Tab-separated table of C-alpha atoms in Angstrom:
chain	number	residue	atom	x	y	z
A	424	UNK	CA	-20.477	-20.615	0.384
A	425	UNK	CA	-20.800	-18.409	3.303
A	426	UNK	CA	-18.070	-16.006	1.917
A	427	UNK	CA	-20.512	-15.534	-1.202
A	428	UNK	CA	-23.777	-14.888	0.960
A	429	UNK	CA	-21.920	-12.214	2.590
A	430	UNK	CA	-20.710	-10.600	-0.389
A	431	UNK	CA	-23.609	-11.063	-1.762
A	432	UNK	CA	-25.579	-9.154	0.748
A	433	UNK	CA	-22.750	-6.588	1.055
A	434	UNK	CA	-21.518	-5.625	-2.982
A	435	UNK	CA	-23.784	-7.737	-4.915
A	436	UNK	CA	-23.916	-10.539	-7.007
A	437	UNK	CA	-22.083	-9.149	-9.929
A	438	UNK	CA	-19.175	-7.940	-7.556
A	439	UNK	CA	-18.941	-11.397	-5.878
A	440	UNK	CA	-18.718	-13.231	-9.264
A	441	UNK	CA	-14.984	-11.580	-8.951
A	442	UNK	CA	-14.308	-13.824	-5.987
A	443	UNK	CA	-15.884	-16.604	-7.344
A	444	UNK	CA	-13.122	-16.304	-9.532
A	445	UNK	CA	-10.144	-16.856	-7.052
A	446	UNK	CA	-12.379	-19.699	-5.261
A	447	UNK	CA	-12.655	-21.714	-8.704
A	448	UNK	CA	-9.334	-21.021	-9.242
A	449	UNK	CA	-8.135	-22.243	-5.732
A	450	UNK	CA	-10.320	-25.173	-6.061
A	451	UNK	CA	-8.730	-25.834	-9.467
A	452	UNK	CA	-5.383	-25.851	-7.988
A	453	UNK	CA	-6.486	-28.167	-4.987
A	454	UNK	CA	-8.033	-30.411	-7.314
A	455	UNK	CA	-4.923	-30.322	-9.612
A	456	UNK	CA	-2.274	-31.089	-7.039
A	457	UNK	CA	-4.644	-33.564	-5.578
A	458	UNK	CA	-4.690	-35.980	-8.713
A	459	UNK	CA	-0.352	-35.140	-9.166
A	460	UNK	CA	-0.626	-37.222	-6.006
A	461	UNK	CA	-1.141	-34.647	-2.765
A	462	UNK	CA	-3.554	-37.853	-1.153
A	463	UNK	CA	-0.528	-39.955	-1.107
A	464	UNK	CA	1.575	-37.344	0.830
A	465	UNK	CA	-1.477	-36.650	3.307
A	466	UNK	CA	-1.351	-39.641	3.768
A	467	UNK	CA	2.217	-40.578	4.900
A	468	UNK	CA	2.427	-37.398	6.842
A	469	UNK	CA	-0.883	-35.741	8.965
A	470	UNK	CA	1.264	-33.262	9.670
A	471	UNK	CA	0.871	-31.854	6.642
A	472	UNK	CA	-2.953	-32.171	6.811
A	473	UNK	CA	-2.985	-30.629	10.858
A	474	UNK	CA	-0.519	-27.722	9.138
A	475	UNK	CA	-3.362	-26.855	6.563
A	476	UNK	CA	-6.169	-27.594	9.258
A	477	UNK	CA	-4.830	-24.782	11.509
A	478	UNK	CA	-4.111	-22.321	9.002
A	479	UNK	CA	-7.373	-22.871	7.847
A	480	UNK	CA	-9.010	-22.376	11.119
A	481	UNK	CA	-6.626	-19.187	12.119
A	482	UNK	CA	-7.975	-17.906	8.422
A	483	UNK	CA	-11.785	-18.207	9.561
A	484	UNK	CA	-10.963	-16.585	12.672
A	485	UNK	CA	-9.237	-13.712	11.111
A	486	UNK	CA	-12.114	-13.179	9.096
A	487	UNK	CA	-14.328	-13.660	12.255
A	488	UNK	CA	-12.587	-10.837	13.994
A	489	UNK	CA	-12.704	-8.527	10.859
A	490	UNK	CA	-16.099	-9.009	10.783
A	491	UNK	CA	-16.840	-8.354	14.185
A	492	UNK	CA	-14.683	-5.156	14.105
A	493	UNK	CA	-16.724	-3.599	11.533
A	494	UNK	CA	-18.598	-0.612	12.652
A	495	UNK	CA	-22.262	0.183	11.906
A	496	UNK	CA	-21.275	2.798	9.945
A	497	UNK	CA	-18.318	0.975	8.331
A	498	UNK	CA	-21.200	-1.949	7.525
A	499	UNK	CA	-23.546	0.226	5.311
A	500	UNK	CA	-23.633	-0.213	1.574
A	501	UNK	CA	-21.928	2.701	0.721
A	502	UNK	CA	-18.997	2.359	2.926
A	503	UNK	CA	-15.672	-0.044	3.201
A	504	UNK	CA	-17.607	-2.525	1.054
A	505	UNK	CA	-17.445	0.103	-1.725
A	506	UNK	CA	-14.097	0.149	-2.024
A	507	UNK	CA	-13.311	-3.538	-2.142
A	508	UNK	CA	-11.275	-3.768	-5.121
A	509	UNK	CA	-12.442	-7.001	-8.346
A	510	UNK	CA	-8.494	-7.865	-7.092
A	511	UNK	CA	-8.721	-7.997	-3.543
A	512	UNK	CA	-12.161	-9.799	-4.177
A	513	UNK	CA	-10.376	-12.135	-5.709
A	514	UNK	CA	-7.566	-12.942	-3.493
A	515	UNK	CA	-10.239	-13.368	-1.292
A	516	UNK	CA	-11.743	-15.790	-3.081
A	517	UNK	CA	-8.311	-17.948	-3.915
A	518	UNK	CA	-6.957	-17.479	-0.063
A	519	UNK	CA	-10.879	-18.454	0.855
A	520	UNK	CA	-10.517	-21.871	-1.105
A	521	UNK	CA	-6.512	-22.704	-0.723
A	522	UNK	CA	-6.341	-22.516	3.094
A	523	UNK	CA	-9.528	-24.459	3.312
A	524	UNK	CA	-8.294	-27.694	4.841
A	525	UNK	CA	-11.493	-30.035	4.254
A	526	UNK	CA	-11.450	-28.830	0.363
A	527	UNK	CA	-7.425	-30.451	0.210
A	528	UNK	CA	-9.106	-33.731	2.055
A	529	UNK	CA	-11.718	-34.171	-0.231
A	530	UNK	CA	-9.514	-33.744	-3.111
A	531	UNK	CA	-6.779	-35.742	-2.079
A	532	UNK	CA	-8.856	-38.283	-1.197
A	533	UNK	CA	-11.406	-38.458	-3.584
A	534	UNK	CA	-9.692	-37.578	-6.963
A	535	UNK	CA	-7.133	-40.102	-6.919
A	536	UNK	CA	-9.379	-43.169	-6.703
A	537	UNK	CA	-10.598	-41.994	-10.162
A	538	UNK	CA	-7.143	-41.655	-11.744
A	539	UNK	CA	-5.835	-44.626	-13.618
A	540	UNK	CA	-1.977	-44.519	-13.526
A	541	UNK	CA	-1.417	-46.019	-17.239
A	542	UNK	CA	-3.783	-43.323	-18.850
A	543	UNK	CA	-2.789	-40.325	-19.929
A	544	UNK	CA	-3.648	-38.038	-16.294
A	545	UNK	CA	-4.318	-34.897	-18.259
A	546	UNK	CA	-7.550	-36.926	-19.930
A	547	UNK	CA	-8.809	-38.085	-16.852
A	548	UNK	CA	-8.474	-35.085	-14.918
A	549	UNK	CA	-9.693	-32.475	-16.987
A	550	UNK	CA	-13.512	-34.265	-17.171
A	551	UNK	CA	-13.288	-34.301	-13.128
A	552	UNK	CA	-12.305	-31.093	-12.464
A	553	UNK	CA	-14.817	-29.530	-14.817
A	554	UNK	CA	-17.105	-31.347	-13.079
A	555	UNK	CA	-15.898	-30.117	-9.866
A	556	UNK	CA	-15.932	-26.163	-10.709
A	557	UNK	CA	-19.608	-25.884	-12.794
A	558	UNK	CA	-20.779	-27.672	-9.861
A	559	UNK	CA	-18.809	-25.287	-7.043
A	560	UNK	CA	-19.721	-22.449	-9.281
A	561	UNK	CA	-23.288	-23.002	-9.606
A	562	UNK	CA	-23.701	-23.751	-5.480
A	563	UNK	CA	-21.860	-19.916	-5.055
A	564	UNK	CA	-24.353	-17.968	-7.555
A	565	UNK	CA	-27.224	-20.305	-5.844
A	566	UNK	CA	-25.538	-18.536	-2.045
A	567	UNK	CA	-24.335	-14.506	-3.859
A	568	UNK	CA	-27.965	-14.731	-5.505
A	569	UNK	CA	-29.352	-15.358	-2.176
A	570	UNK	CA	-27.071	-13.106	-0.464
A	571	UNK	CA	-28.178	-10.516	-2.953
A	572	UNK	CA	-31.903	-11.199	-2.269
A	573	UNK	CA	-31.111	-10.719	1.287
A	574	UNK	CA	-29.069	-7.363	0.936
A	575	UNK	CA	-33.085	-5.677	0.419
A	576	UNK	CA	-33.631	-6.560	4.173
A	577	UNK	CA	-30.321	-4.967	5.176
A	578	UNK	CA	-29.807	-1.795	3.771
A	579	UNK	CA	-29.890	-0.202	7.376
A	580	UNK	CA	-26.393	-0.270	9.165
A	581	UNK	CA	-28.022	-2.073	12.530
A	582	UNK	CA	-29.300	-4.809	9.900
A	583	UNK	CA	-25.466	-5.371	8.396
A	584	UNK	CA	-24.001	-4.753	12.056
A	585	UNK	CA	-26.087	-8.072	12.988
A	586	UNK	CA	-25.453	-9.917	9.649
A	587	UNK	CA	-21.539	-9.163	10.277
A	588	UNK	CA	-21.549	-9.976	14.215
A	589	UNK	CA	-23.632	-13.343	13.374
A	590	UNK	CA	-21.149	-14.135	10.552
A	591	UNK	CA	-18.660	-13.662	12.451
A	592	UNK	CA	-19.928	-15.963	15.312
A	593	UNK	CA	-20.385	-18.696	12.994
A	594	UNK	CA	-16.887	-18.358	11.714
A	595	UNK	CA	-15.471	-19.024	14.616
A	596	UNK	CA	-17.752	-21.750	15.316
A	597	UNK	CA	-16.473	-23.534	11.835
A	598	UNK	CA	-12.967	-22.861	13.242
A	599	UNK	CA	-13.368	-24.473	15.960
A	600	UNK	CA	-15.049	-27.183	14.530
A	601	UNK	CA	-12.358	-27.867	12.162
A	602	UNK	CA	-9.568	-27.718	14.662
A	603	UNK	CA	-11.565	-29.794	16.598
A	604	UNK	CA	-12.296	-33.028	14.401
């Protein structure tokens, strides 16, 4: 949600909508290999779940420093946002979602309770994971709408320079707070 305030302030709500795109479709795939049984697995081994956790974390804080590093000049409108690509926006979007450890232990722990093994697990899943998406999709236009609200009281590089240095604190305050729970 964060990731589609900022893009929201910085390329707009139509030009978020392409990461959007790579988050539903990471949270599809979570959600997917979550209900083939990723909860059991989790479950045996935390290892797997502290492997995810970290990667997620060292993600945040890559992003954290990125932001940071921007320049004032880099931050304005019409600079490095302008050339973010609808592709890289959407990688973005799909690394944004996959490495994001809570969204694999929500799945794999709350999908599977609504799976009944002698159904057929395509007709049980599809409902759920529709659910899931309209519902994750809805809460990022609700953020990139705000985000492009926002982007009015930003337009001057200092304004964006702040937005991306706050950001960026609060990234690394999530990754530490995921590394540490």
């Amino acid at each position: 949600m964060s990731l589609a305030l900022t893009l929201g302030i910085q390329v707009g709500f139509y030009r978020t909508l392409y990461m959007m795109m790579g988050e539903l479709l990471g949270v599809a795939l979570i959600a997917v290999v979550a209900v083939a049984g990723v909860g059991a697995i989790m479950q045996s081994s935390p290892a797997i779940f502290d492997l995810l956790k970290w990667g997620g974390a060292s993600y945040l804080l890559f992003l954290a420093i990125q932001g940071w590093r921007t320049s004032a000049q880099k931050a304005t409108l019409g600079g490095e946002t302008g050339d973010i690509t609808p592709a890289g926006l959407f990688f973005r979007g799909l690394v944004t979602a996959v490495s994001n450890p809570k969204g694999w232990a929500f799945s794999a722990s709350f999908l599977p309770a609504f799976i009944n093994a002698e159904l057929s697990l395509i007709s049980q899943a599809m409902p759920i994971i529709g659910i899931i998406l309209v519902s994750e999709l809805i809460c990022m236009c609700l953020y990139a709408g705000g985000g492009s609200i926002l982007r009015r009281f930003v337009l001057n590089s200092s304004g964006l320079l702040v937005l991306n240095r706050v950001s960026a604190v609060l990234l690394v305050v999530v990754a530490a707070l995921l590394v540490l729970q």
